[in-house]
PDB file of C-alpha atoms in Angstrom:
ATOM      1  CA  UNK A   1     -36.972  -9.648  22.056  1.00  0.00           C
ATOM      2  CA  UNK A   2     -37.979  -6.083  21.787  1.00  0.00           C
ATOM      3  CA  UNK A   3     -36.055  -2.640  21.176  1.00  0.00           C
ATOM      4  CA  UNK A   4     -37.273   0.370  21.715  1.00  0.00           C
ATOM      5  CA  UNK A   5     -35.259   3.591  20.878  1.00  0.00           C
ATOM      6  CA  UNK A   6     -36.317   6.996  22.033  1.00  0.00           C
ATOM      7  CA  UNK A   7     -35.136  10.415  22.630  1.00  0.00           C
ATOM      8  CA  UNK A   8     -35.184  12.062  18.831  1.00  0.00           C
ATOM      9  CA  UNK A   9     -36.187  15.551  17.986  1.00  0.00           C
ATOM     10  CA  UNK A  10     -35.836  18.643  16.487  1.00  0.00           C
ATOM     11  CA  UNK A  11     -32.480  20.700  17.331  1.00  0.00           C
ATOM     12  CA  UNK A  12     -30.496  23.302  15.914  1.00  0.00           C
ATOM     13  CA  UNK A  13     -27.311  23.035  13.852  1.00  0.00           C
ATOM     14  CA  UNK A  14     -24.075  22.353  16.213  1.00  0.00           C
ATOM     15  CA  UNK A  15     -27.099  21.183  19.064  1.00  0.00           C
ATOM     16  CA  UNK A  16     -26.796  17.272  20.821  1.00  0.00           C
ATOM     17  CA  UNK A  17     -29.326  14.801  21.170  1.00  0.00           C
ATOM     18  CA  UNK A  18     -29.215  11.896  22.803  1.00  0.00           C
ATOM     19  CA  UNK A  19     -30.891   8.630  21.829  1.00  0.00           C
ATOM     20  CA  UNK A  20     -31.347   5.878  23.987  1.00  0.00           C
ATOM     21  CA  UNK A  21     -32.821   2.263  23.166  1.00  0.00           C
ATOM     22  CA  UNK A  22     -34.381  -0.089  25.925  1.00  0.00           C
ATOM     23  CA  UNK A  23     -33.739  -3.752  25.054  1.00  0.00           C
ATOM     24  CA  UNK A  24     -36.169  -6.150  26.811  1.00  0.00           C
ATOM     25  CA  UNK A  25     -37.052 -10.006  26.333  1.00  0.00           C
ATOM     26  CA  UNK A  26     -33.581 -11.509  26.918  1.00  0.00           C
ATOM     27  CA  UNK A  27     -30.104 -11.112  28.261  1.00  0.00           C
ATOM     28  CA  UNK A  28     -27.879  -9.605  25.542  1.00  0.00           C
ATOM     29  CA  UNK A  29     -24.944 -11.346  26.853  1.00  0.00           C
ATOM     30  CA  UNK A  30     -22.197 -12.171  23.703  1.00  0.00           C
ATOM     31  CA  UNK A  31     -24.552  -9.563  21.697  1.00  0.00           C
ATOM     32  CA  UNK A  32     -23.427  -6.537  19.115  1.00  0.00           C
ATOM     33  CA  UNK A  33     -25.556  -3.303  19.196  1.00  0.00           C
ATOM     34  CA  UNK A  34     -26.176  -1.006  16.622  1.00  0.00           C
ATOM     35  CA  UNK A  35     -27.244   2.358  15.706  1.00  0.00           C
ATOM     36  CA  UNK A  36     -28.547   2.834  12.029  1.00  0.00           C
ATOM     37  CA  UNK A  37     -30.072   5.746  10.145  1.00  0.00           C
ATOM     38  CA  UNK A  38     -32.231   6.412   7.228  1.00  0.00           C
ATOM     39  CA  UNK A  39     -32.684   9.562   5.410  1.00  0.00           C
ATOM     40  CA  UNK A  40     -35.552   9.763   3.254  1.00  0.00           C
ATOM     41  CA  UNK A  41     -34.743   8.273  -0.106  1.00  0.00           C
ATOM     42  CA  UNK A  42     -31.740   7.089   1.042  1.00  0.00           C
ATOM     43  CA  UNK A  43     -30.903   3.292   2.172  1.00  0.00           C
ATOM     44  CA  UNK A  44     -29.931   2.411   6.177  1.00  0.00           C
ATOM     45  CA  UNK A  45     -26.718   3.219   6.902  1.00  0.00           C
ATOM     46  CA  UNK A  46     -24.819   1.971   9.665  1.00  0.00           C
ATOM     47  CA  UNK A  47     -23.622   4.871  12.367  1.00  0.00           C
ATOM     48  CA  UNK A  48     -22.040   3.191  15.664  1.00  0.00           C
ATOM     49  CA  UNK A  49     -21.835  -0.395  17.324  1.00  0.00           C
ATOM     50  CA  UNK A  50     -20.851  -1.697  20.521  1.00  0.00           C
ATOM     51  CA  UNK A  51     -20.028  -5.202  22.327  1.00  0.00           C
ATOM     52  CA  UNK A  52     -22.458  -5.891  25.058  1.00  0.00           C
ATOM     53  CA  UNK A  53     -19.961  -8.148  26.747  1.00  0.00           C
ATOM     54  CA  UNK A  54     -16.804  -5.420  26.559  1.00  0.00           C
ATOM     55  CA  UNK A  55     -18.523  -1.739  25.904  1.00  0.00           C
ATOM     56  CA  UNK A  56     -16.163  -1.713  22.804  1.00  0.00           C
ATOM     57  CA  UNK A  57     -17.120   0.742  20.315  1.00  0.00           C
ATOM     58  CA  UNK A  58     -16.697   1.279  16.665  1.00  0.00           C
ATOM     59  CA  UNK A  59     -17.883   4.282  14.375  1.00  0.00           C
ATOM     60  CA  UNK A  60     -18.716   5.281  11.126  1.00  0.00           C
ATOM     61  CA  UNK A  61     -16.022   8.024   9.829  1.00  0.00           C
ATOM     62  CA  UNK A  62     -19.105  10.321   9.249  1.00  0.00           C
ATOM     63  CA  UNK A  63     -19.954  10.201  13.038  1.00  0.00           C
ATOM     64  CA  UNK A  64     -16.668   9.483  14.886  1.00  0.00           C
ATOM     65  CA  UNK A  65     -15.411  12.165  16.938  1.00  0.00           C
ATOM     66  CA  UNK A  66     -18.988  13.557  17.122  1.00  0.00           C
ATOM     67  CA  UNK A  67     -21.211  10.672  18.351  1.00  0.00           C
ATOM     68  CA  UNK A  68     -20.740   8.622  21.530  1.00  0.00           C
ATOM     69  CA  UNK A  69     -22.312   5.184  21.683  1.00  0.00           C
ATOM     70  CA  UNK A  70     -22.354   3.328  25.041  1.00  0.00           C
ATOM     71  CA  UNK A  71     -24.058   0.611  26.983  1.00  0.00           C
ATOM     72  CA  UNK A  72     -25.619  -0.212  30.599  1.00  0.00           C
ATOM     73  CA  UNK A  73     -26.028  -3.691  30.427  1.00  0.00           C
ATOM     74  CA  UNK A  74     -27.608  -3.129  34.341  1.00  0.00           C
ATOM     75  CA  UNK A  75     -30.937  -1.348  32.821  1.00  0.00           C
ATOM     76  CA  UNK A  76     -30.431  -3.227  29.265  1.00  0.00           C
ATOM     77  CA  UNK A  77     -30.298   0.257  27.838  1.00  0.00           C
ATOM     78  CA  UNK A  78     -27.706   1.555  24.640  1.00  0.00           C
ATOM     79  CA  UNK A  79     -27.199   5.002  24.657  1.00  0.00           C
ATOM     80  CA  UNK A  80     -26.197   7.410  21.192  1.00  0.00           C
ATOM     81  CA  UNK A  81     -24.744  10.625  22.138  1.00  0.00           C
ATOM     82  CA  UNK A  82     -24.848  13.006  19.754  1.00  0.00           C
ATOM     83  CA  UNK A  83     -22.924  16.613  19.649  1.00  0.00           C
ATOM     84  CA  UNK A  84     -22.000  18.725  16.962  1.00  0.00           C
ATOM     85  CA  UNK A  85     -25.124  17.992  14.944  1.00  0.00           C
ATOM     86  CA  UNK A  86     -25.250  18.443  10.946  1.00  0.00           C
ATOM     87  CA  UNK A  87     -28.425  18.758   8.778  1.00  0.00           C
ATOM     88  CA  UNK A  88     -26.491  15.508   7.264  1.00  0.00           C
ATOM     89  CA  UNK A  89     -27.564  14.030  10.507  1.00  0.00           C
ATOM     90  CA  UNK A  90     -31.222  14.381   9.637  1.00  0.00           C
ATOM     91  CA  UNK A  91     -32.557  10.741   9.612  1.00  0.00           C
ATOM     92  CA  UNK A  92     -34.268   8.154  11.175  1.00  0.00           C
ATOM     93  CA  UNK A  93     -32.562   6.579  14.061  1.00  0.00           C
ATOM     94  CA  UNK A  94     -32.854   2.788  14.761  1.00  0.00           C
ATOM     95  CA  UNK A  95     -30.873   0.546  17.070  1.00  0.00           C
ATOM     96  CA  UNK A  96     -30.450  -3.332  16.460  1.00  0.00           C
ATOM     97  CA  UNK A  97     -29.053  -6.333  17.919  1.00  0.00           C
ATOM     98  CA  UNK A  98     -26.771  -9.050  16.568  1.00  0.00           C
ATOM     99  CA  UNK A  99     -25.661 -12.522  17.279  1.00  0.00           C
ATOM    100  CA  UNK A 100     -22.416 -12.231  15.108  1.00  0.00           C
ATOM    101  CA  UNK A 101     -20.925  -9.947  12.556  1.00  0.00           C
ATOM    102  CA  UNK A 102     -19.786 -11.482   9.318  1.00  0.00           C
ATOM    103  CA  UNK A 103     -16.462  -9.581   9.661  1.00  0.00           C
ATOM    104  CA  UNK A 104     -14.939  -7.450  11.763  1.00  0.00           C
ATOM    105  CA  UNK A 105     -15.858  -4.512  10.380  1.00  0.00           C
ATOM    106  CA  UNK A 106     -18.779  -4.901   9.318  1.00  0.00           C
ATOM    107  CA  UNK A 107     -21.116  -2.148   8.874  1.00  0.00           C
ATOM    108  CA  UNK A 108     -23.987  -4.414   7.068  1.00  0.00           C
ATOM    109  CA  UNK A 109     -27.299  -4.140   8.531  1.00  0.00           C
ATOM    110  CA  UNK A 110     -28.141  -7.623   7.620  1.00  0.00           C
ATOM    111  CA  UNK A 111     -26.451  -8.478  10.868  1.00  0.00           C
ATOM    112  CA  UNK A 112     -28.877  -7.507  12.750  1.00  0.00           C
ATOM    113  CA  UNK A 113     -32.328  -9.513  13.265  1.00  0.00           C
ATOM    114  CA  UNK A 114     -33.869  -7.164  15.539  1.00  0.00           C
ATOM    115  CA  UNK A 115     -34.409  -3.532  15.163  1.00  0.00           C
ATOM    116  CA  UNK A 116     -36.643  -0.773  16.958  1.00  0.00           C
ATOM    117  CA  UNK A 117     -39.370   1.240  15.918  1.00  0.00           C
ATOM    118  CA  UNK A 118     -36.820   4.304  14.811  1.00  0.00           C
ATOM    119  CA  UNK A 119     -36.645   8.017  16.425  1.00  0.00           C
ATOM    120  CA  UNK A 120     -36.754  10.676  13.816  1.00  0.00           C
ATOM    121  CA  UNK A 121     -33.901  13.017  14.904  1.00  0.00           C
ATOM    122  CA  UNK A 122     -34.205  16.232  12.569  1.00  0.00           C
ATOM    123  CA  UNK A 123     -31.240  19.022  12.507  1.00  0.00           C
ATOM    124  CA  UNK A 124     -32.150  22.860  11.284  1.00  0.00           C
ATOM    125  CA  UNK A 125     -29.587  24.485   9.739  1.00  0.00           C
TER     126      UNK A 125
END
C-alpha cells in the first residue's frame, strides 16, 4: 500500500493550494483518509478526514470553513483544498489511511498505519 501526496508550495498569505494524494496497492473500500501536518518543532496534528465508502468529511476547527477535503475513489486519489491560507498553515502535509478510528472523533494519528512521503506547503505573510 503506497500514498503519495503532492501539490505543496510556496504561496502568499490569503493564496489556495491544493494537495492531492494518490493511493495505490489496494482498494480502500471501508477505509478513513487523513490529512496531517507538521510544523517544525511541533508534533503531527490532525487537519481533515474523510470516509472512502460515503465522502463524509470531518475538520479540525483550525481548518474548517477554509479547507476542503474530498475523495475520487475512481482514480484512488484524496484531494485537500486549501483557500484562505495563514502563515499558521506553514507545515508539512501528509495524508494517511485507516482501518478504524478508535472513536468517532478521533483526531489521533495513531490511526493511521500508512502515511505518504509529506508536501511541504509554506505560506508568506
Amino acid at each position: 500500500v503506497q500514498l503519495q501526496a503532492s501539490g505543496g508550495g510556496l504561496v502568499q498569505a490569503g493564496g489556495s493550494l491544493r494537495l492531492s494524494c494518490a493511493a495505490s496497492g489496494r482498494t480502500f473500500t471501508n477505509y478513513v483518509m487523513g490529512w496531517f501536518r507538521q510544523a517544525p518543532g511541533k508534533e503531527r496534528e490532525f487537519v481533515a478526514r474523510i470516509t472512502w465508502n460515503w465522502g463524509t468529511p470531518y475538520y479540525a476547527d483550525s481548518v474548517k470553513g477554509r479547507f476542503t477535503i474530498s475523495r475520487d475513489s475512481a482514480k484512488n486519489m484524496v484531494y485537500l483544498q486549501m483557500n484562505s491560507l495563514t502563515f499558521e498553515d506553514t507545515a508539512v502535509y501528509y495524508c494517511a489511511a485507516a482501518r478504524a478510528l478508535r472513536s468517532d472523533d478521533s483526531r489521533d494519528p495513531r490511526d493511521y498505519y500508512v502515511w505518504g512521503q509529506g508536501t511541504q506547503v509554506t505560506v508568506s505573510s
